[in-house]
Short mmCIF file of C-alpha atoms in Angstrom, two decimals:
data_model
loop_
_atom_site.label_atom_id
_atom_site.label_comp_id
_atom_site.label_asym_id
_atom_site.label_seq_id
_atom_site.Cartn_x
_atom_site.Cartn_y
_atom_site.Cartn_z
CA MET A 1 0.21 0.10 0.10
CA GLN A 2 2.88 2.65 0.76
CA SER A 3 4.28 1.99 -2.43
CA ARG A 4 1.09 2.35 -4.41
CA GLN A 5 0.69 5.77 -2.35
CA ALA A 6 4.13 6.73 -3.17
CA LEU A 7 3.09 6.20 -7.04
CA MET A 8 -0.16 8.58 -6.44
CA VAL A 9 1.94 11.44 -4.66
CA LEU A 10 4.61 11.18 -7.84
CA ALA A 11 1.87 10.99 -10.24
CA LEU A 12 -1.48 11.70 -9.14
CA LEU A 13 -2.57 9.35 -11.64
CA PRO A 14 -7.10 8.20 -17.43
CA GLY A 15 -3.70 7.47 -18.80
CA PHE A 16 -1.67 8.50 -22.05
CA MET A 17 -0.55 6.54 -24.37
CA SER A 18 2.70 6.29 -25.98
CA ASP A 19 3.18 9.28 -28.50
CA ALA A 20 4.11 6.85 -31.29
CA ARG A 21 0.67 5.29 -30.69
CA ALA A 22 -1.16 8.29 -30.36
CA GLN A 23 0.23 9.42 -33.70
CA ALA A 24 -1.21 6.41 -35.12
CA ASP A 25 -4.36 6.49 -37.10
CA ASP A 26 -7.59 6.84 -35.16
CA TRP A 27 -9.09 4.10 -36.83
CA SER A 28 -6.82 1.53 -36.26
CA ALA A 29 -7.48 -1.37 -34.31
CA PRO A 30 -7.53 -1.49 -30.42
CA ASP A 31 -3.84 -2.63 -29.20
CA CYS A 32 -4.52 -6.18 -27.90
CA VAL A 33 -1.28 -5.98 -25.53
CA GLU A 34 -2.38 -3.02 -24.00
CA ARG A 35 -5.96 -3.37 -23.85
CA TYR A 36 -6.16 -6.72 -21.85
CA SER A 37 -3.82 -5.61 -19.02
CA ARG A 38 -5.27 -5.77 -15.61
CA TYR A 39 -5.34 -2.18 -15.39
CA SER A 40 -7.21 -1.51 -18.61
CA ARG A 41 -9.74 -4.23 -17.72
CA VAL A 42 -10.73 -2.57 -14.31
CA GLU A 43 -10.37 0.97 -15.75
CA ARG A 44 -13.09 0.09 -18.40
CA ALA A 45 -15.39 -1.90 -16.26
CA ASN A 46 -16.36 1.34 -14.55
CA PHE A 47 -18.20 3.41 -17.23
CA TRP A 48 -17.43 6.88 -15.20
CA ASN A 49 -13.82 6.57 -15.95
CA ALA A 50 -14.56 7.02 -19.75
CA GLY A 51 -16.42 10.58 -18.99
CA SER A 52 -15.55 14.01 -17.64
CA ASN A 53 -17.17 13.09 -13.76
CA VAL A 54 -14.16 12.24 -11.82
CA ALA A 55 -16.41 11.67 -8.76
CA GLY A 56 -17.83 8.79 -10.33
CA VAL A 57 -14.62 6.56 -9.86
CA ARG A 58 -16.05 5.94 -6.50
CA GLN A 59 -18.80 3.94 -8.28
CA ASP A 60 -16.23 1.17 -8.00
CA SER A 61 -13.68 -0.14 -5.39
CA VAL A 62 -10.92 -1.89 -7.19
CA THR A 63 -7.43 -0.14 -6.39
CA VAL A 64 -4.83 -1.15 -9.53
CA SER A 65 -1.59 0.68 -10.61
CA TYR A 66 0.42 0.13 -13.38
CA ALA A 67 4.03 1.28 -14.74
CA GLU A 68 5.64 0.79 -17.91
CA LEU A 69 8.87 1.19 -20.23
CA SER A 70 8.23 0.77 -23.67
CA GLY A 71 9.78 1.27 -27.23
CA MET A 72 8.30 0.76 -30.69
CA TYR A 73 9.59 0.76 -34.58
CA ALA A 74 7.24 1.28 -37.48
CA GLY A 75 8.41 1.30 -41.11
CA GLY A 76 6.57 0.63 -44.43
CA GLY A 77 4.67 2.66 -46.91
CA PHE A 78 1.23 2.44 -45.78
CA HIS A 79 1.01 6.12 -44.17
CA ASP A 80 -0.17 9.47 -44.63
CA TYR A 81 1.96 12.29 -46.31
CA SER A 82 3.04 13.77 -42.77
CA ASP A 83 4.53 10.27 -41.34
CA GLY A 84 7.97 8.85 -41.97
CA GLY A 85 8.66 5.70 -44.04
CA SER A 86 10.16 4.85 -40.80
CA LEU A 87 9.57 5.91 -36.84
CA TRP A 88 10.77 4.82 -33.73
CA GLY A 89 9.76 5.60 -30.40
CA ALA A 90 10.29 5.25 -26.65
CA GLY A 91 8.38 6.04 -23.41
CA ALA A 92 7.67 5.69 -19.81
CA ARG A 93 4.29 6.12 -18.15
CA ALA A 94 2.54 5.31 -14.85
CA MET A 95 -1.37 4.92 -14.07
CA SER A 96 -3.11 4.31 -10.96
CA ILE A 97 -6.41 4.30 -9.52
CA THR A 98 -6.53 4.24 -5.89
CA HIS A 99 -9.59 4.05 -3.44
CA LEU A 100 -9.05 5.12 0.16
CA GLU A 101 -11.88 5.22 3.16
CA ARG A 102 -13.28 8.40 2.11
CA ILE A 103 -11.34 9.45 -1.01
CA SER A 104 -10.27 8.09 -4.43
CA LEU A 105 -7.43 9.17 -6.51
CA THR A 106 -7.03 8.70 -10.24
CA GLY A 107 -4.11 9.90 -12.74
CA SER A 108 -1.14 9.28 -14.92
CA PHE A 109 2.21 10.39 -15.78
CA TYR A 110 3.87 10.19 -19.28
CA PHE A 111 7.19 11.30 -20.99
CA GLY A 112 7.74 10.01 -24.65
CA HIS A 113 10.19 10.84 -27.36
CA SER A 114 9.67 9.51 -31.06
CA SER A 115 11.49 10.28 -34.27
CA GLY A 116 10.70 9.65 -37.82
CA TYR A 117 13.26 9.78 -40.95
CA GLY A 118 11.83 11.32 -44.42
CA MET A 119 9.23 13.27 -43.17
CA CYS A 120 7.68 16.38 -44.49
CA GLY A 121 4.05 17.66 -44.96
CA SER A 122 2.03 19.14 -41.99
CA MET A 123 4.19 21.40 -39.93
CA SER A 124 1.45 20.83 -37.26
CA GLY A 125 1.79 18.34 -34.21
CA ARG A 126 -2.10 17.42 -34.64
CA PRO A 127 -2.77 17.80 -38.26
CA GLY A 128 -6.53 17.71 -39.03
CA TYR A 129 -7.59 19.05 -35.70
CA TYR A 130 -7.67 22.92 -36.68
CA PRO A 131 -9.58 23.97 -39.83
CA PHE A 132 -6.35 24.81 -41.53
CA ASP A 133 -2.68 23.57 -41.88
CA VAL A 134 0.47 24.68 -43.11
CA LEU A 135 2.67 22.17 -45.25
CA GLU A 136 6.56 21.93 -46.12
CA PHE A 137 8.17 19.86 -48.83
CA THR A 138 11.35 18.95 -47.86
CA PRO A 139 12.05 15.51 -46.47
CA GLY A 140 14.21 15.43 -43.30
CA THR A 141 14.06 14.12 -39.58
CA LYS A 142 11.40 15.12 -37.24
CA THR A 143 11.59 14.61 -33.65
CA ARG A 144 8.62 14.85 -31.01
CA GLN A 145 8.70 14.94 -27.27
CA VAL A 146 5.82 14.62 -25.18
CA TYR A 147 5.20 15.46 -21.42
CA ALA A 148 1.77 14.52 -19.77
CA PHE A 149 0.01 13.90 -16.65
CA SER A 150 -3.62 13.81 -15.37
CA GLY A 151 -4.90 13.85 -11.98
CA GLY A 152 -8.19 13.64 -10.36
CA ILE A 153 -9.92 13.23 -6.74
CA SER A 154 -13.36 12.17 -5.74
CA ALA A 155 -14.13 12.73 -2.20
CA ASP A 156 -17.87 11.21 -0.32
CA MET A 157 -19.80 14.56 1.43
CA GLY A 158 -21.74 12.82 3.44
CA ARG A 159 -23.88 9.51 2.78
CA LYS A 160 -25.67 10.62 -0.71
CA TRP A 161 -23.25 13.40 -2.43
CA ARG A 162 -19.50 13.04 -3.91
CA ILE A 163 -17.59 16.16 -5.43
CA GLY A 164 -14.45 15.76 -7.71
CA ALA A 165 -12.01 17.64 -9.79
CA LYS A 166 -9.92 16.66 -12.74
CA ILE A 167 -7.02 18.32 -14.41
CA ASP A 168 -5.29 16.73 -17.76
CA TYR A 169 -2.29 18.71 -19.10
CA LYS A 170 -0.23 17.73 -22.17
CA ALA A 171 2.65 19.77 -23.71
CA SER A 172 4.83 18.57 -26.63
CA ASP A 173 7.34 19.97 -29.07
CA TYR A 174 7.75 18.91 -32.70
CA THR A 175 11.03 19.58 -34.56
CA LYS A 176 12.73 19.41 -38.10
CA ARG A 177 16.20 20.47 -38.19
CA LYS A 178 16.47 20.50 -41.72
CA ASP A 179 15.94 23.57 -44.16
CA LEU A 180 12.96 24.35 -43.95
CA ARG A 181 13.28 23.81 -40.35
CA HIS A 182 10.72 24.37 -37.99
CA THR A 183 9.49 23.93 -34.35
CA ASP A 184 6.00 23.37 -33.27
CA TYR A 185 4.95 23.97 -29.50
CA LEU A 186 1.86 22.33 -28.22
CA LEU A 187 -0.31 22.63 -25.12
CA ASP A 188 -3.50 20.99 -23.66
CA MET A 189 -5.12 21.55 -20.42
CA THR A 190 -8.61 20.61 -19.37
CA VAL A 191 -10.10 21.10 -15.94
CA ALA A 192 -13.56 19.25 -15.07
CA PRO A 193 -14.81 20.05 -11.37
CA SER A 194 -17.80 17.50 -10.93
CA ALA A 195 -20.54 16.58 -8.43
CA LEU A 196 -22.25 12.94 -8.10
CA TYR A 197 -25.90 12.61 -5.88
CA ARG A 198 -26.34 8.63 -5.28
CA GLN A 199 -29.50 6.89 -3.56
CA GLY A 200 -29.42 3.08 -3.82
CA ASP A 201 -28.60 1.72 -7.35
CA PHE A 202 -29.08 5.28 -8.59
CA ALA A 203 -26.92 8.03 -9.47
CA LEU A 204 -26.87 11.28 -11.21
CA GLY A 205 -23.60 13.26 -12.11
CA PHE A 206 -23.00 17.15 -13.25
CA SER A 207 -19.63 18.24 -14.36
CA ALA A 208 -18.49 21.54 -16.12
CA ILE A 209 -15.65 21.25 -18.34
CA PHE A 210 -13.00 24.17 -19.28
CA SER A 211 -9.88 23.41 -21.62
CA LYS A 212 -7.74 25.61 -23.64
CA ASN A 213 -5.39 24.45 -26.52
CA SER A 214 -2.79 26.17 -28.24
CA GLU A 215 0.02 25.86 -30.96
CA THR A 216 2.70 27.71 -32.25
CA ILE A 217 4.62 26.98 -35.40
CA ASN A 218 8.30 28.89 -36.05
CA ALA A 219 9.69 28.48 -39.31
CA GLU A 220 13.51 29.24 -40.17
CA VAL A 221 16.49 28.83 -42.66
CA LEU A 222 19.83 28.69 -41.52
CA GLY A 223 21.64 27.16 -44.06
CA ILE A 224 23.29 28.96 -47.16
CA SER A 225 21.44 27.80 -50.45
CA ASP A 226 20.21 29.47 -53.39
CA SER A 227 17.10 27.27 -53.40
CA THR A 228 13.87 28.77 -52.48
CA TYR A 229 11.59 26.79 -49.81
CA TYR A 230 8.17 27.15 -50.31
CA ALA A 231 5.22 26.32 -47.82
CA PHE A 232 1.32 25.80 -48.47
CA LEU A 233 -1.34 27.29 -46.38
CA ASP A 234 -4.37 24.77 -46.39
CA LYS A 235 -7.53 26.51 -45.64
CA GLY A 236 -9.68 23.33 -46.12
CA LEU A 237 -10.13 20.55 -48.88
CA MET A 238 -6.36 21.03 -49.63
CA TYR A 239 -7.06 24.56 -51.43
CA GLY A 240 -4.93 27.61 -50.36
CA ALA A 241 -1.73 29.66 -50.65
CA TYR A 242 1.26 28.18 -52.00
CA GLU A 243 4.34 30.57 -52.26
CA SER A 244 8.10 31.22 -50.62
CA TRP A 245 7.48 30.25 -46.68
CA GLU A 246 8.33 33.88 -45.72
CA GLY A 247 5.37 35.22 -48.37
CA GLY A 248 2.31 36.75 -46.61
CA GLY A 249 0.06 34.21 -47.86
CA VAL A 250 1.22 31.44 -45.39
CA HIS A 251 1.86 33.67 -42.28
CA LEU A 252 4.96 32.11 -41.20
CA SER A 253 7.09 35.24 -41.51
CA GLU A 254 4.61 37.99 -40.77
CA SER A 255 5.73 41.12 -38.86
CA GLY A 256 5.05 41.81 -35.20
CA VAL A 257 3.41 37.92 -35.12
CA ASN A 258 5.53 35.22 -33.51
CA GLY A 259 5.32 32.42 -35.86
CA PHE A 260 1.99 30.81 -36.55
CA PRO A 261 0.05 30.82 -33.67
CA ALA A 262 -3.36 29.14 -32.86
CA ARG A 263 -5.39 28.59 -29.91
CA GLU A 264 -8.79 27.55 -28.96
CA LEU A 265 -11.02 27.73 -25.73
CA LEU A 266 -13.56 25.03 -25.07
CA TYR A 267 -16.24 25.24 -22.48
CA GLY A 268 -19.09 23.32 -21.80
CA CYS A 269 -21.06 20.61 -19.43
CA ALA A 270 -21.99 17.10 -19.12
CA VAL A 271 -24.49 15.34 -17.04
CA GLN A 272 -24.52 11.38 -16.22
CA VAL A 273 -27.04 9.20 -14.98
CA GLN A 274 -26.56 5.34 -14.00
CA TRP A 275 -29.37 3.15 -12.79
CA LYS A 276 -27.78 -0.55 -11.73
CA GLY A 277 -25.65 -1.86 -14.82
CA PHE A 278 -26.98 1.02 -16.73
CA TYR A 279 -24.94 4.27 -17.73
CA ALA A 280 -25.40 7.39 -20.03
CA GLU A 281 -23.32 10.49 -20.34
CA MET A 282 -24.32 13.60 -22.52
CA GLU A 283 -21.53 16.27 -23.19
CA TYR A 284 -21.73 19.52 -25.06
CA LEU A 285 -18.68 21.87 -25.71
CA TYR A 286 -18.58 25.09 -27.35
CA GLY A 287 -15.04 26.25 -29.01
CA ASP A 288 -13.78 29.65 -29.74
CA GLY A 289 -10.69 29.23 -31.80
CA LYS A 290 -8.21 32.30 -33.23
CA ALA A 291 -5.05 31.90 -35.32
CA GLY A 292 -2.72 35.07 -35.11
CA GLU A 293 -1.89 37.36 -32.20
CA LYS A 294 -2.80 40.41 -30.70
CA GLU A 295 -4.82 42.54 -33.41
CA VAL A 296 -3.60 40.31 -36.22
CA ILE A 297 -6.15 37.56 -36.25
CA TRP A 298 -6.29 35.89 -39.48
CA PHE A 299 -8.53 32.97 -38.61
CA ARG A 300 -11.64 32.85 -36.30
CA PHE A 301 -12.73 29.05 -36.17
CA PRO A 302 -16.05 28.43 -33.67
CA SER A 303 -17.13 24.87 -32.87
CA HIS A 304 -19.67 22.85 -31.59
CA ARG A 305 -19.08 19.49 -29.95
CA ALA A 306 -21.56 16.86 -28.56
CA ALA A 307 -21.17 13.26 -27.49
CA LEU A 308 -23.34 10.69 -26.06
CA ARG A 309 -21.98 7.49 -24.08
CA ILE A 310 -24.14 4.73 -23.27
CA GLY A 311 -22.94 1.47 -21.31
CA TYR A 312 -24.44 -1.69 -19.96
CA ALA A 313 -22.89 -3.97 -17.83
CA PHE A 314 -24.39 -7.61 -16.68
CA GLY A 315 -23.56 -11.31 -15.43
CA GLU A 316 -21.58 -12.40 -12.84
CA PRO A 317 -18.66 -10.96 -11.36
CA GLU A 318 -16.33 -14.06 -12.80
CA ARG A 319 -18.00 -13.43 -16.12
CA ARG A 320 -18.87 -9.95 -17.40
CA HIS A 321 -20.26 -8.61 -20.17
CA PHE A 322 -20.17 -5.09 -21.24
CA LEU A 323 -22.12 -3.08 -24.19
CA ARG A 324 -21.16 0.09 -24.89
CA LEU A 325 -22.10 3.14 -27.57
CA SER A 326 -20.01 6.30 -28.16
CA LEU A 327 -21.55 9.02 -30.47
CA LYS A 328 -19.66 12.29 -31.00
CA GLY A 329 -20.50 15.18 -33.42
CA VAL A 330 -18.78 18.20 -34.46
CA LEU A 331 -19.76 21.41 -36.46
CA GLN A 332 -17.02 23.63 -37.29
CA TYR A 333 -16.54 27.10 -39.06
CA ASN A 334 -13.38 28.88 -40.23
CA ASN A 335 -13.74 32.66 -40.86
CA GLU A 336 -10.73 34.60 -42.58
CA SER A 337 -10.39 38.18 -41.51
CA VAL A 338 -10.24 40.79 -44.31
CA ILE A 339 -7.40 42.86 -42.92
CA GLN A 340 -5.75 46.12 -44.03
CA ASP A 341 -2.97 48.12 -42.31
CA VAL A 342 -4.18 51.67 -41.76
CA THR A 343 -1.92 54.41 -41.00
CA GLU A 344 -2.85 57.49 -39.26
CA ASN A 345 -1.06 60.35 -37.64
CA GLY A 346 2.34 58.29 -38.23
CA VAL A 347 0.54 55.26 -36.62
CA THR A 348 0.18 52.01 -38.47
CA LEU A 349 -2.75 49.22 -37.29
CA PRO A 350 -4.42 46.45 -38.81
CA VAL A 351 -8.01 46.95 -39.12
CA VAL A 352 -10.49 44.33 -39.79
CA TYR A 353 -13.38 44.88 -42.61
CA GLY A 354 -14.91 41.73 -41.99
CA TYR A 355 -14.65 38.08 -42.46
CA ASN A 356 -15.18 35.35 -45.40
CA ARG A 357 -16.12 32.02 -44.67
CA LEU A 358 -13.89 29.77 -45.89
CA LEU A 359 -14.63 26.47 -44.63
CA SER A 360 -17.35 24.40 -42.76
CA ARG A 361 -17.30 21.20 -41.61
CA MET A 362 -19.60 18.48 -39.96
CA ILE A 363 -18.13 15.05 -38.53
CA LEU A 364 -20.19 12.29 -37.25
CA SER A 365 -18.98 8.95 -35.40
CA ALA A 366 -20.25 6.09 -33.70
CA ASN A 367 -18.14 3.39 -31.93
CA PRO A 368 -20.48 0.46 -30.88
CA GLU A 369 -18.63 -2.41 -28.94
CA TYR A 370 -19.16 -5.40 -26.82
CA GLU A 371 -16.82 -7.00 -24.48
CA LEU A 372 -16.62 -10.11 -22.40
CA ASP A 373 -14.36 -10.64 -19.31
CA ALA A 374 -14.09 -13.99 -17.83
CA GLY A 375 -11.20 -13.74 -15.98
CA SER A 376 -8.40 -15.73 -18.02
CA PHE A 377 -10.33 -15.51 -21.10
CA ALA A 378 -11.42 -11.94 -22.39
CA LEU A 379 -12.79 -10.76 -25.71
CA THR A 380 -13.86 -7.67 -27.49
CA ALA A 381 -15.47 -6.77 -30.93
CA GLY A 382 -16.68 -3.66 -32.22
CA MET A 383 -17.31 -1.22 -35.29
CA LYS A 384 -16.27 2.46 -35.70
CA LEU A 385 -18.38 4.39 -38.44
CA TYR A 386 -17.33 7.96 -39.62
CA ALA A 387 -18.93 10.31 -41.65
CA GLY A 388 -18.15 13.62 -42.76
CA ARG A 389 -19.28 16.51 -44.74
CA SER A 390 -17.20 19.82 -45.87
CA GLN A 391 -17.80 22.82 -47.99
CA ALA A 392 -15.01 25.11 -48.74
CA SER A 393 -15.08 28.33 -50.57
CA PRO A 394 -11.35 29.42 -50.96
CA MET A 395 -12.03 32.19 -53.47
CA PHE A 396 -15.38 33.82 -54.91
CA PRO A 397 -17.24 32.72 -56.27
CA TYR A 398 -16.21 29.16 -55.96
CA ILE A 399 -17.51 26.62 -53.67
CA PHE A 400 -16.42 22.85 -53.26
CA MET A 401 -18.07 20.25 -51.39
CA ARG A 402 -16.75 17.03 -49.86
CA ASP A 403 -18.61 13.52 -48.31
CA GLU A 404 -16.72 11.18 -47.10
CA PHE A 405 -17.33 7.70 -45.30
CA PHE A 406 -15.13 5.27 -43.56
CA GLY A 407 -16.16 2.04 -41.43
CA GLN A 408 -14.52 -0.76 -39.98
CA MET A 409 -15.00 -3.85 -38.05
CA TYR A 410 -12.73 -5.22 -35.31
CA ALA A 411 -12.22 -7.94 -33.04
CA SER A 412 -9.37 -8.91 -30.22
CA ALA A 413 -9.47 -11.67 -27.47
CA SER A 414 -6.97 -12.54 -25.02
CA TYR A 415 -5.92 -15.88 -23.08
CA THR A 416 -4.33 -16.42 -19.55
CA VAL A 417 -2.06 -19.72 -19.21
CA LYS A 418 0.58 -19.98 -16.54
CA GLY A 419 1.75 -16.77 -16.44
CA PHE A 420 1.36 -15.58 -19.95
CA ASP A 421 -1.10 -13.36 -21.59
CA ILE A 422 -1.72 -14.37 -25.24
CA ALA A 423 -3.65 -11.86 -27.18
CA ALA A 424 -4.77 -11.29 -31.13
CA GLY A 425 -6.52 -9.09 -32.78
CA LEU A 426 -8.14 -8.49 -36.54
CA CYS A 427 -9.92 -5.44 -38.09
CA ALA A 428 -11.09 -4.54 -41.62
CA GLY A 429 -12.26 -1.42 -42.66
CA ALA A 430 -12.88 0.68 -46.17
CA GLY A 431 -14.38 4.30 -46.89
CA PHE A 432 -15.15 6.32 -49.89
CA ARG A 433 -14.70 10.12 -50.57
CA GLU A 434 -16.73 12.23 -53.08
CA GLU A 435 -16.02 15.67 -54.23
CA ASP A 436 -18.13 18.37 -56.20
CA GLY A 437 -17.63 21.92 -57.08
CA ASP A 438 -19.56 24.82 -58.28
CA MET A 439 -19.71 28.85 -58.88
CA SER A 440 -22.36 30.27 -56.13
CA VAL A 441 -23.65 33.17 -58.26
CA THR A 442 -22.09 33.86 -61.65
CA SER A 443 -21.61 32.00 -64.65
CA VAL A 444 -18.58 34.24 -65.93
CA ARG A 445 -15.34 32.00 -64.81
CA PRO A 446 -12.64 34.33 -63.25
CA GLU A 447 -8.99 34.26 -64.60
CA GLN A 448 -7.65 32.82 -61.76
CA GLU A 449 -8.81 29.78 -60.11
CA PRO A 450 -8.12 28.99 -56.21
CA PHE A 451 -4.74 26.81 -56.11
CA ARG A 452 -4.79 23.12 -54.97
CA LEU A 453 -2.39 20.49 -54.15
CA ASP A 454 -3.83 17.87 -55.91
CA LYS A 455 -0.94 15.19 -55.70
CA TRP A 456 -1.35 15.46 -51.87
CA ASN A 457 -4.79 15.42 -51.51
CA ASP A 458 -4.88 11.99 -53.52
CA ILE A 459 -2.48 10.80 -51.07
CA LYS A 460 -4.57 11.55 -48.30
CA SER A 461 -7.81 10.65 -49.85
CA GLU A 462 -6.49 7.24 -50.14
CA TYR A 463 -4.54 6.93 -46.76
CA ARG A 464 -8.01 7.85 -45.46
CA THR A 465 -10.53 5.43 -47.46
CA ALA A 466 -8.32 2.54 -49.06
CA PRO A 467 -9.66 -0.90 -48.04
CA ARG A 468 -7.21 -2.39 -45.37
CA VAL A 469 -6.82 -5.26 -42.97
CA THR A 470 -4.94 -5.03 -39.84
CA ALA A 471 -3.63 -8.48 -37.78
CA GLU A 472 -1.87 -7.84 -34.42
CA LEU A 473 -0.28 -10.37 -31.88
CA GLY A 474 0.75 -9.51 -28.34
CA LEU A 475 2.60 -11.74 -25.84
CA ARG A 476 2.98 -10.86 -21.84
CA TYR A 477 4.78 -12.69 -19.33
CA ARG A 478 4.20 -12.17 -15.78
CA PHE A 479 7.48 -13.27 -13.86
CA TRP A 480 7.55 -12.02 -10.54
CA LYS A 481 5.38 -10.21 -8.28
CA GLY A 482 3.62 -8.30 -10.97
CA LEU A 483 6.66 -7.54 -13.28
CA PHE A 484 6.09 -8.24 -16.71
CA ALA A 485 7.69 -8.18 -20.22
CA GLY A 486 5.86 -8.28 -23.20
CA ALA A 487 5.96 -7.61 -27.04
CA GLY A 488 3.60 -7.06 -29.99
CA VAL A 489 3.62 -6.79 -33.70
CA ARG A 490 0.82 -5.11 -35.77
CA TYR A 491 0.79 -5.50 -39.75
CA THR A 492 -1.80 -3.41 -41.84
CA HIS A 493 -2.11 -4.38 -45.48
CA GLY A 494 -4.13 -1.71 -47.93
CA PHE A 495 -5.52 -2.92 -50.99
CA ASN A 496 -5.90 -0.84 -54.50
CA ILE A 497 -2.94 1.69 -54.05
CA ARG A 498 -2.14 3.98 -56.46
CA PHE A 499 -0.81 7.15 -54.68
CA LEU A 500 0.78 5.71 -51.21
CA SER A 501 4.35 4.84 -51.55
CA GLY A 502 3.83 1.20 -50.35
CA ALA A 503 0.68 -1.20 -49.26
CA ASP A 504 1.87 -2.24 -46.19
CA ARG A 505 3.05 -1.17 -42.51
CA TRP A 506 4.62 -2.85 -39.92
CA THR A 507 4.87 -2.06 -36.18
CA GLY A 508 6.65 -3.44 -33.22
CA THR A 509 6.60 -2.98 -29.76
CA LEU A 510 8.83 -4.11 -26.54
CA MET A 511 7.79 -3.25 -23.30
CA ILE A 512 8.48 -4.03 -19.54
CA GLY A 513 6.47 -2.75 -16.28
CA CYS A 514 4.55 -3.68 -13.41
CA GLU A 515 1.14 -4.17 -12.31
CA PHE A 516 0.20 -3.92 -8.35
#
């Protein structure tokens, strides 16, 4: 118990995945080695742990902690344009859920380093999150370091009330040391105070959510060369400005602004209800985002985000069944400022005359899942569905539309025998993307058409929608008092590949750690 409490003091530990895995495709199959660890099983068994109300952690009473050192290597041509043909990473993390007499503590700590070779494309550390992106085109080595922790506390306030609070923090730097060299700084922080009322088998919870994320891209050229380095500002659907990285259209070297800064504030709330084995949570967040600095704001991107999580658990303690359903929706806009520098009495200030709607996008996703936990044997099967619709207006009077859909089915299982955990997983997915364009109010075609990176758009589209099959195999050996060593391998094969550099991707992982 003392060692477990010491870990909590150091970490105040939901856990962060290794950085290499965090960069993996969101639609990949669950990692079968990680998913069937004792910590992951205990965490998933309490539906409250997947939501924002940390006061609900005391709806369970199992204490468990986990610490791990891991390393990974990935290679192959089936990857997005911003990933490298080969990638390695290493990380250390610790996670814990501890229940005491009147309080419970939960949290995690993580540090990771990864490096990829022959990388270019997006300068952002999380391409696709913001409704714009900045790309560069000289392949080189990129490195990333991630520092993350989360901590939560839940306390009983009498016999029927519980209160709690939770903080999630993540910082990273993403660097390329070859011209056009750049460094990307990311910072995310979320705070969620919460309360829970319980009466017998019934529980009702409420949580407030406050979140801020920010990113700054700094670009520079240090080498001596006659070459001109180009960059591309993607304003939506791969339409945008392509010019020298010092040009005003890509905003990487603008007077009075430090790099390319973006930030977003998210705030909202969530309501939870539980009746015996049934659990449901509804969450809403409003986002207010800006790109630029001080009076020079190039983009404003408001958003609405909603989520519904439903779970149902039934069966005997030694053979539990879990049904889960996660539904998410995002509606986001991107408005470009019409700015002009105006000089009065010798003072030059930027004046905003209005905004142009560059992009609007709606994203819907669903993830139904079934899980069986029968002690030495466990099984998971599910489906992920993604649908998106985007409308871009990069230049008057052009309007471009995109509809896309992707779906996959996955299944994995684990069996424990004589200290060995043997796990395997399989998933298959495919999708499609359709695009259309038109002019809004005139039949006279302008002399200049919107610029688009067609080749890069083809690569991105194929990676997102190509049919694929992924197979996983994992082995973990528990050799002494909770200590374990493990290894895992994942192989992905894509079909009908035309634009990607290859149809295969391998990932191997080694780990050593302790569960207690």
